[in-house]
PDB file of C-alpha atoms and ligand atoms in Angstrom:
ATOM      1  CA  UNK W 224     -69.487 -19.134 -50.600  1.00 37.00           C
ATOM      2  CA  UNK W 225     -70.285 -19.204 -46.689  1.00 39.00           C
ATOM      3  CA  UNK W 226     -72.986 -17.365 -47.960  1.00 41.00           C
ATOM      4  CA  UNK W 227     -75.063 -19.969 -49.393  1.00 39.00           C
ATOM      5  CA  UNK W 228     -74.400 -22.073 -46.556  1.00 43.00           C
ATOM      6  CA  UNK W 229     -77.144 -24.935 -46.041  1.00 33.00           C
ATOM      7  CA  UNK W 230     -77.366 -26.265 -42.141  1.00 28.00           C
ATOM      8  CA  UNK W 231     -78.827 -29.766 -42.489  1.00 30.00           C
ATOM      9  CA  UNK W 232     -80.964 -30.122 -39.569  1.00 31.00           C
ATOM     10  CA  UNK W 233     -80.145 -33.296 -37.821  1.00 36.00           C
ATOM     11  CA  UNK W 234     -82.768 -33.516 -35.642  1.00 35.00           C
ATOM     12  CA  UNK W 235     -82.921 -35.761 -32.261  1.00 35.00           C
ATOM     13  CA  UNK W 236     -83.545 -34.408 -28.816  1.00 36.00           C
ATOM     14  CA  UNK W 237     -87.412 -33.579 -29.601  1.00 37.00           C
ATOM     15  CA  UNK W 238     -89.575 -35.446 -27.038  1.00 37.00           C
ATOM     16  CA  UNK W 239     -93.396 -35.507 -26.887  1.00 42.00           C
ATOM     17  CA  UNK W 240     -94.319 -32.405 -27.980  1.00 42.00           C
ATOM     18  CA  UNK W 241     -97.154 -32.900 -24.767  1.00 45.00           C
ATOM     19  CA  UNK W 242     -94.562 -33.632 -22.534  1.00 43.00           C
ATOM     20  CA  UNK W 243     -93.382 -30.303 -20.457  1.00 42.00           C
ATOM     21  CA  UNK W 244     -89.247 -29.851 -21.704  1.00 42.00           C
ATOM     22  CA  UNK W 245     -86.779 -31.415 -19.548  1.00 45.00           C
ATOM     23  CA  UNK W 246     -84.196 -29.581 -18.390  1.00 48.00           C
ATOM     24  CA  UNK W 247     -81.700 -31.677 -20.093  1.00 51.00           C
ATOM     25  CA  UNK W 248     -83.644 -30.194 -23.322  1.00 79.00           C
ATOM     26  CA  UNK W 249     -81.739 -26.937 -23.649  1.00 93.00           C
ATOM     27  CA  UNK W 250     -78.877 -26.549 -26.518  1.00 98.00           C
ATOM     28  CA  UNK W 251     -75.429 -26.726 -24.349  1.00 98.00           C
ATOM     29  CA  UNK W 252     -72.540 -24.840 -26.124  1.00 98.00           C
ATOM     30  CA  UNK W 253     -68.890 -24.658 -25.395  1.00 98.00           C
ATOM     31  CA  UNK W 254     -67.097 -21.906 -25.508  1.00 98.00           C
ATOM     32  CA  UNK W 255     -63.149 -21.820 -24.467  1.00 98.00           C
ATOM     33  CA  UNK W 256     -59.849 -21.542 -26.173  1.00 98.00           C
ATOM     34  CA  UNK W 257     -58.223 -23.426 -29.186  1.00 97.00           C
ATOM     35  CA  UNK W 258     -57.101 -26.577 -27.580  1.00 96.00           C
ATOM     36  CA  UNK W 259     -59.744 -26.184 -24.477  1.00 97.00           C
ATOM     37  CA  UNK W 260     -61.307 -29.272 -25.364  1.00 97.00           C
ATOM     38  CA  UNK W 261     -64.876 -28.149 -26.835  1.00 98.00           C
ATOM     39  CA  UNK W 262     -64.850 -31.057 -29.503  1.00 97.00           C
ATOM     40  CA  UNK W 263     -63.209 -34.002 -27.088  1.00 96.00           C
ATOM     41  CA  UNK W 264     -65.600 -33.325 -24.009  1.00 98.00           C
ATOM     42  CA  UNK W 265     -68.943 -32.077 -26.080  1.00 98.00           C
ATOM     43  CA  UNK W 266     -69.262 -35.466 -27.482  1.00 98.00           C
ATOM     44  CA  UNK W 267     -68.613 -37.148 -24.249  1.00 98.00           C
ATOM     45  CA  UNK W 268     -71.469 -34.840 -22.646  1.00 98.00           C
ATOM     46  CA  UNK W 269     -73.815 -35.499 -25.656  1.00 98.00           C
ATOM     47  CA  UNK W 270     -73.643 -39.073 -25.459  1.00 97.00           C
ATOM     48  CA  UNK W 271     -74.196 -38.567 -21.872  1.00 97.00           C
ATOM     49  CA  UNK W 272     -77.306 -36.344 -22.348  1.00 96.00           C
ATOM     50  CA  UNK W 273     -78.899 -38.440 -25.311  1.00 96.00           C
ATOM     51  CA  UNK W 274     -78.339 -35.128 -27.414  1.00 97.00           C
ATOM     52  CA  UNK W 275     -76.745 -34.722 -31.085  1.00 98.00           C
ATOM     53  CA  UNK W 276     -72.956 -33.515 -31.024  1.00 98.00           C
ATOM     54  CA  UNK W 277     -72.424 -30.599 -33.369  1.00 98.00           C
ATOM     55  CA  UNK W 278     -69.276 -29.050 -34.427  1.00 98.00           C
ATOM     56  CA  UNK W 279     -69.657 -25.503 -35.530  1.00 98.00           C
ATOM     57  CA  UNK W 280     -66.359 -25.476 -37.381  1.00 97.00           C
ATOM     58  CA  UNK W 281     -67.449 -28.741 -38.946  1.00 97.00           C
ATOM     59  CA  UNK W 282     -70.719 -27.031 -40.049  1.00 97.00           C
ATOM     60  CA  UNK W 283     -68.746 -24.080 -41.641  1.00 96.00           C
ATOM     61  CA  UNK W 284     -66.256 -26.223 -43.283  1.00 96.00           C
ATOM     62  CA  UNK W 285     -68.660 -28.005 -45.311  1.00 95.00           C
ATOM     63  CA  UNK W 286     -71.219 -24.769 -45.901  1.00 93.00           C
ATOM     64  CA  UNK W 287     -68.122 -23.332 -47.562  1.00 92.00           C
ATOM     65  CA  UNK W 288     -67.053 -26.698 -49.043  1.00 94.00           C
ATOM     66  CA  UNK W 289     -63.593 -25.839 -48.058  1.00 95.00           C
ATOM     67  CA  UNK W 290     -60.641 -26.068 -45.056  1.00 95.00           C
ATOM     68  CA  UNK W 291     -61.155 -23.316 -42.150  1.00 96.00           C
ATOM     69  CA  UNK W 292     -57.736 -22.848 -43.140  1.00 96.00           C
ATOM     70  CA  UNK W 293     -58.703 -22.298 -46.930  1.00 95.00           C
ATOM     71  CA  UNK W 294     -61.644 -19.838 -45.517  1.00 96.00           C
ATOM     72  CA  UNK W 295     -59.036 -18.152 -43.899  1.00 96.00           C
ATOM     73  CA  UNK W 296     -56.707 -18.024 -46.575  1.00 95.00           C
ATOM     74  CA  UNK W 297     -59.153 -17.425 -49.818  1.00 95.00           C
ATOM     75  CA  UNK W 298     -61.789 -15.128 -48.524  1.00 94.00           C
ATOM     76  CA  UNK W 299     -60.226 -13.342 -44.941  1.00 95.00           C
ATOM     77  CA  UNK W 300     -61.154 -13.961 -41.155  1.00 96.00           C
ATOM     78  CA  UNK W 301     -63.896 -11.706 -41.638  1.00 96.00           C
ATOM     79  CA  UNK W 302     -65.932 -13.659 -43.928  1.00 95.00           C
ATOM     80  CA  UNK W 303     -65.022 -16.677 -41.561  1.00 97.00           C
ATOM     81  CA  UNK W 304     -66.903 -14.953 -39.006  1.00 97.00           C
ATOM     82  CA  UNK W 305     -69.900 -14.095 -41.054  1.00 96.00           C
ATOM     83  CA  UNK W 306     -70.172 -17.377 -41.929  1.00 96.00           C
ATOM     84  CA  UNK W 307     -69.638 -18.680 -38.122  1.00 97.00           C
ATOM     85  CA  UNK W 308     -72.341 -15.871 -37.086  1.00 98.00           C
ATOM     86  CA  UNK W 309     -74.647 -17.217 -39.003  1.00 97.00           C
ATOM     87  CA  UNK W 310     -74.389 -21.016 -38.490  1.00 97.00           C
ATOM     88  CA  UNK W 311     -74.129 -20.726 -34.748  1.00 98.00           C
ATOM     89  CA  UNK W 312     -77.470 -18.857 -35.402  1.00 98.00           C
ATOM     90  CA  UNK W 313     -79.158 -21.048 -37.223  1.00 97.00           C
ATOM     91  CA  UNK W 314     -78.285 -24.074 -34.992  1.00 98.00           C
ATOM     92  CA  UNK W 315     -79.438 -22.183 -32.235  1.00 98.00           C
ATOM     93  CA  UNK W 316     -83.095 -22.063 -33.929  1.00 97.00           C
ATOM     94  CA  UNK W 317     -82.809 -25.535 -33.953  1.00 96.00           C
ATOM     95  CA  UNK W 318     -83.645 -28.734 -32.072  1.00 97.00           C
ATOM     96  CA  UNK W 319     -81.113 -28.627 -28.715  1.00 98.00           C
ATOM     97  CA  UNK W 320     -78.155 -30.397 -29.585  1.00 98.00           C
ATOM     98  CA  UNK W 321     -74.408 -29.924 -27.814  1.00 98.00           C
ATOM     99  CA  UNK W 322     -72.466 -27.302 -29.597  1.00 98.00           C
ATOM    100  CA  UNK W 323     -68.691 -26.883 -29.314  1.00 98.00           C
ATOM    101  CA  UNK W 324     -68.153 -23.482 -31.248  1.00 98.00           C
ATOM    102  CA  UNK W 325     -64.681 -22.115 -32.193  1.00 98.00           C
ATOM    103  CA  UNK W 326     -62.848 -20.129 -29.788  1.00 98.00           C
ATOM    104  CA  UNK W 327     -63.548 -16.709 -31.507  1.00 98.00           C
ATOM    105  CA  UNK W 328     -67.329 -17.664 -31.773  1.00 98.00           C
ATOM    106  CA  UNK W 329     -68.286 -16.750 -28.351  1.00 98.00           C
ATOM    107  CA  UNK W 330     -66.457 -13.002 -28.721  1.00 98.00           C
ATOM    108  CA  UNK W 331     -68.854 -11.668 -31.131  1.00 98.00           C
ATOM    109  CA  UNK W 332     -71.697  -9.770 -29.378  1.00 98.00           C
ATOM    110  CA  UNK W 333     -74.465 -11.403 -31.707  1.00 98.00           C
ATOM    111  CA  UNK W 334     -73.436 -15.038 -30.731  1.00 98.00           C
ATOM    112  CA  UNK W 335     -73.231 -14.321 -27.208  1.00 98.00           C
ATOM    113  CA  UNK W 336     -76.663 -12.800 -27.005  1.00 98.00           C
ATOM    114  CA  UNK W 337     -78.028 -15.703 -28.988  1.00 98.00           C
ATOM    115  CA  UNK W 338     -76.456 -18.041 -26.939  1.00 98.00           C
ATOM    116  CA  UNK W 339     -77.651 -16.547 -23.729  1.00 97.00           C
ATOM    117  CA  UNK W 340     -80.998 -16.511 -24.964  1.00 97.00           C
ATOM    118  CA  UNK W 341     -81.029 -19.642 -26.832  1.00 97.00           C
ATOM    119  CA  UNK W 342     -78.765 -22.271 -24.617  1.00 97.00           C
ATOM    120  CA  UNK W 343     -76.652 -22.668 -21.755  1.00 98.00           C
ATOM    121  CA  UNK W 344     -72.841 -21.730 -22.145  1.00 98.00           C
ATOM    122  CA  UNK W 345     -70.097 -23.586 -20.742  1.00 98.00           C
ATOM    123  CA  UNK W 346     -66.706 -22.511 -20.960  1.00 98.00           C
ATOM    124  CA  UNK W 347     -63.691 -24.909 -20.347  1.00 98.00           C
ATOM    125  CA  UNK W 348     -61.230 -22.826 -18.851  1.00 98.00           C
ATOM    126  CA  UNK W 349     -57.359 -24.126 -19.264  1.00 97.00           C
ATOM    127  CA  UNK W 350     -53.827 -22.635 -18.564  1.00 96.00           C
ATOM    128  CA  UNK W 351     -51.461 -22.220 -20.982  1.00 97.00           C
ATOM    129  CA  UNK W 352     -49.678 -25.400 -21.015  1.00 96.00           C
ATOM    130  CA  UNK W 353     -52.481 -27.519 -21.947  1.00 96.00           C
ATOM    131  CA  UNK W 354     -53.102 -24.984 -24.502  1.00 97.00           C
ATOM    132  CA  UNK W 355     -50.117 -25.168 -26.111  1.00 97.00           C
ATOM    133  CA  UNK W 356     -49.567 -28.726 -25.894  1.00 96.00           C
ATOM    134  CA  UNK W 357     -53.033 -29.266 -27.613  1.00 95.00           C
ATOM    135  CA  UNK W 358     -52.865 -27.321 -30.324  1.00 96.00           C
ATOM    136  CA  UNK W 359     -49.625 -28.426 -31.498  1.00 94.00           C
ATOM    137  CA  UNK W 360     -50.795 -31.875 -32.138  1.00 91.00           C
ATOM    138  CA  UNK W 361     -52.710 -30.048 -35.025  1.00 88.00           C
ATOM    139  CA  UNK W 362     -51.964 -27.856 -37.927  1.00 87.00           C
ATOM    140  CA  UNK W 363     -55.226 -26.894 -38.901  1.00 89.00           C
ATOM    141  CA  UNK W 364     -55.823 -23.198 -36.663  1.00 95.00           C
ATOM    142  CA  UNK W 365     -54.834 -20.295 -38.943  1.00 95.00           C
ATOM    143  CA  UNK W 366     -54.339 -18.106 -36.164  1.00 96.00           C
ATOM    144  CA  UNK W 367     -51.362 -20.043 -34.331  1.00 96.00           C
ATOM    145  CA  UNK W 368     -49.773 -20.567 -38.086  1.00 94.00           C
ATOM    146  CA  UNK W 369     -48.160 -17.009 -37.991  1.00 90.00           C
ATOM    147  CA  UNK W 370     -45.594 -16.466 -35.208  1.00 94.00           C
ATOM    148  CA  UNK W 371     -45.280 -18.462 -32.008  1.00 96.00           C
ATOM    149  CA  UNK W 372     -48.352 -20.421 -31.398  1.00 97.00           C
ATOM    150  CA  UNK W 373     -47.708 -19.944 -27.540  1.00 97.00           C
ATOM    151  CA  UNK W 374     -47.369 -15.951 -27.303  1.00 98.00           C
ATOM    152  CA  UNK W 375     -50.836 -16.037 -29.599  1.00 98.00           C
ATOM    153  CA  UNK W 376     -52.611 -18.072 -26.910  1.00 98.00           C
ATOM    154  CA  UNK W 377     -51.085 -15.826 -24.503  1.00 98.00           C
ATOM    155  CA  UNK W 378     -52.280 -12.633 -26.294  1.00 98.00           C
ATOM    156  CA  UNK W 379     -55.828 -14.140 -27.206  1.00 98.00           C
ATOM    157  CA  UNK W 380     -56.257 -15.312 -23.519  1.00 98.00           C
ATOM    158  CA  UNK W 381     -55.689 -11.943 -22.064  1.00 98.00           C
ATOM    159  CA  UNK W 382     -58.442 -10.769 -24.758  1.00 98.00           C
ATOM    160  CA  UNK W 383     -60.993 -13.603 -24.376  1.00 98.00           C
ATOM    161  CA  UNK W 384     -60.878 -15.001 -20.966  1.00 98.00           C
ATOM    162  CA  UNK W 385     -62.656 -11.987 -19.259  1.00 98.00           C
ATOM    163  CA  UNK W 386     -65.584 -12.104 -22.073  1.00 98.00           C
ATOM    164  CA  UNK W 387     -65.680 -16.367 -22.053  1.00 98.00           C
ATOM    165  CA  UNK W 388     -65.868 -14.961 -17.740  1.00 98.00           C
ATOM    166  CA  UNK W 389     -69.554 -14.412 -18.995  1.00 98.00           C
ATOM    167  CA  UNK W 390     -70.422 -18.009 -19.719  1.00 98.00           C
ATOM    168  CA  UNK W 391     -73.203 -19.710 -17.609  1.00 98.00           C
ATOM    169  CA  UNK W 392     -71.027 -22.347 -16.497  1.00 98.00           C
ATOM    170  CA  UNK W 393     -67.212 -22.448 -16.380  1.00 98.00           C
ATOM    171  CA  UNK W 394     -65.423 -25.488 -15.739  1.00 98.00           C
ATOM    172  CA  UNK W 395     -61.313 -26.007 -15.654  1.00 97.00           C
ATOM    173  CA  UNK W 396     -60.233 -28.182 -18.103  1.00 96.00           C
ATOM    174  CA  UNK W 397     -57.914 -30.866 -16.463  1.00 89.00           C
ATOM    175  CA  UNK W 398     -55.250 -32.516 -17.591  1.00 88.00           C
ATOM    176  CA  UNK W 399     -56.483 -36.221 -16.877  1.00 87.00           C
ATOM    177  CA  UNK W 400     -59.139 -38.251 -18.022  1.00 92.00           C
ATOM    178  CA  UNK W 401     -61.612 -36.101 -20.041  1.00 95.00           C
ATOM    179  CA  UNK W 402     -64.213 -38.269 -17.684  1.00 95.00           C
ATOM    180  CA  UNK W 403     -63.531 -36.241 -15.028  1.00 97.00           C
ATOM    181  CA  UNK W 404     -63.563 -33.043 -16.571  1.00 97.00           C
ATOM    182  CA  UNK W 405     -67.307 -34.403 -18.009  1.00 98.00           C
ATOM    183  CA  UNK W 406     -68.324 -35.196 -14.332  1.00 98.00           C
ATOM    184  CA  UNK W 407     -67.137 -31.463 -13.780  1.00 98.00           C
ATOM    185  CA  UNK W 408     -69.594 -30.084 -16.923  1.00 98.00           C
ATOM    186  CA  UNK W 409     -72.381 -32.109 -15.776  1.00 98.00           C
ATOM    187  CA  UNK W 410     -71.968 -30.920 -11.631  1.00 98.00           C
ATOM    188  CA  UNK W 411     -72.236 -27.337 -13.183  1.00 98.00           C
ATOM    189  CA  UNK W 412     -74.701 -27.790 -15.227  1.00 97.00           C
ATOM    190  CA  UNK W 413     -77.001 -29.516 -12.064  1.00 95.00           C
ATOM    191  CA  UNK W 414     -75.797 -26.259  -9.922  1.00 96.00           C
ATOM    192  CA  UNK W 415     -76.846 -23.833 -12.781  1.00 96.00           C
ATOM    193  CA  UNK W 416     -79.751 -25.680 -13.183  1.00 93.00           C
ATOM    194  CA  UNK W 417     -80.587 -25.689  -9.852  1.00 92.00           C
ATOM    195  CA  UNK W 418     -79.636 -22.219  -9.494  1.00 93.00           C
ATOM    196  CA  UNK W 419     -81.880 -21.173 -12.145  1.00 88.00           C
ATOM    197  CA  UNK W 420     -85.282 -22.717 -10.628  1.00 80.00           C
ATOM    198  CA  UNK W 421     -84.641 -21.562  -7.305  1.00 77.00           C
TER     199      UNK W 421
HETATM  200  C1  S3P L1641     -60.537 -19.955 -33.857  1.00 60.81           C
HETATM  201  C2  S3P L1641     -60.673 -21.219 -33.344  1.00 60.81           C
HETATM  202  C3  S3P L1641     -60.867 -22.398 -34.207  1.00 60.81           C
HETATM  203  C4  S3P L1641     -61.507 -21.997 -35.525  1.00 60.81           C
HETATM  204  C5  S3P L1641     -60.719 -20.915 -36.187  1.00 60.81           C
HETATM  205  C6  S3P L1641     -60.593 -19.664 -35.313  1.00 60.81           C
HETATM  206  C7  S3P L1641     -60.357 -18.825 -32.908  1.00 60.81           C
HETATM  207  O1  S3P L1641     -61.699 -23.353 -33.550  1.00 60.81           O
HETATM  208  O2  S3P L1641     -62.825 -21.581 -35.339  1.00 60.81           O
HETATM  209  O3  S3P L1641     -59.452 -21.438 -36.486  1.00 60.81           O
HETATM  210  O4  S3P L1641     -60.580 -17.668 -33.298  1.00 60.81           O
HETATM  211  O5  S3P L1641     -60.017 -19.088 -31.734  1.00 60.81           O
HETATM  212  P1  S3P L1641     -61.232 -24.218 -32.272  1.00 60.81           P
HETATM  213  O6  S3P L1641     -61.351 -23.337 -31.067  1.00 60.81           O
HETATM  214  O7  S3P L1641     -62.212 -25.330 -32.234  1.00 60.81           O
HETATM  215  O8  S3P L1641     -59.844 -24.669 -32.527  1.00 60.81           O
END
C-alpha cells in the first residue's frame, strides 16, 4: 500500500533560478519526540520563512490512504517505516519546504544521512512532563497505546535523545508561548548559519 505511495509536489520556495540561493532556501526538518512540538512550531517557522509546511506523517497517512494507527495495526511498524523512509526521501529531493518528521524518522540511518545532506535538522528537545502532557491530549500514537504512555517516553528518550544529540540545531522546547520557542529555532538557525559560512 505505502508502496505505491504518490508525494504530490507542492511546490513554493523556488526563487529565480538566476538568483544565487538564500540561505533561508534550505529544507528545515524537525526531529524530537512525540509531543516535542514538530507540527505546532514547524508551521509557525514556515510561515515565518515564506516556506511550505509539510507533515511527514500527514504524507504517509494519505500515501497509504489509511490512519498511522491503521498502518500500524494492518501491515506492522516495519512497513510504517519503509513507507516513512521513503517519503522523507522523496521530500528531501524536493523544493525546500519545513518538515516536521515523526519521532522515529530521524533514528533510521538512511533518513539521517539524507537529512544531513539534504537540509538542516532541528531537534526540539523537551523533558518528560511536557511529553507526557502532550501526548495525552491525543490518541492517535500507536506506540504510547500499549502500557503506560509515560514509562514509553521514558524508555524511547533514553534510546533517541543521544542520536536526535546529532541534529544541526537543538532547541528546548518550552512550556510557554510556542513564539518564543520559534524565536529560539530561528536564533539557532542564524548561529548555525553563521557558523557554517565562517
Ligand atoms: C512515532 C511518532 C509519530 C508517528 C508514529 C511513530 C515514533 O509521530 O510517526 O506514531 O516512533 O516516535 P509524532 O512524533 O509526530 O507523534
Amino acid at each position: 500500500m505505502i508502496e505505491s505511495e504518490q508525494i504530490t509536489d507542492d511546490g513554493g520556495g523556488q526563487g529565480d533560478p538566476s538568483t544565487p540561493a538564500k540561505p533561508e532556501q534550505d529544507t528545515i526538518v524537525m526531529v524530537g519526540l512525540m509531543g516535542a512540538g514538530k507540527t505546532a512550531i514547524g508551521r509557525r517557522l514556515a510561515a515565518r520563512l515564506g516556506l511550505p509546511f509539510v507533515d511527514a506523517d500527514e504524507e504517509i497517512e494519505a500515501a497509504a490512504g489509511s490512519s498511522i494507527t491503521d498502518i500500524f495495526e494492518r501491515l506492522g511498524e516495519a512497513s510504517f517505516r519503509d513507507g516513512e523512509r521513503r517519503v522523507i526521501a522523496r521530500l528531501l529531493e524536493g523544493p525546500p519546504i519545513v518538515l516536521a518528521t515523526g519521532g522515529g524518522a530521524f533514528m533510521d540511518p538512511e533518513t539521517r544521512a539524507r537529512i544531513a545532506e539534504k537540509g538542516i535538522s532541528v531537534w526540539l528537545r523537551a523533558d518528560i512532563e511536557t511529553l507526557v502532557r502532550r501526548t495525552s491530549r491525543r490518541q492517535n500514537r500507536p506506540l504510547l497505546a500499549n502500557g503506560d504512555p509515560r514509562e514509553i517516553l521514558e524508555r524511547l528518550k533514553e534510546v533517541r535523545y543521544p542520536v536526535y544529540q546529532q541534529a544541526d540545531i537543538i532547541v528546548d522546547s518550552l512550556d510557554g508561548p510556542a513564539e518564543v520557542t520559534l524565536q529560539n529555532v530561528l536564533d539557532g538557525l542564524d548561529t548555525y548559519r553563521a557558523a557554517v559560512k565562517s
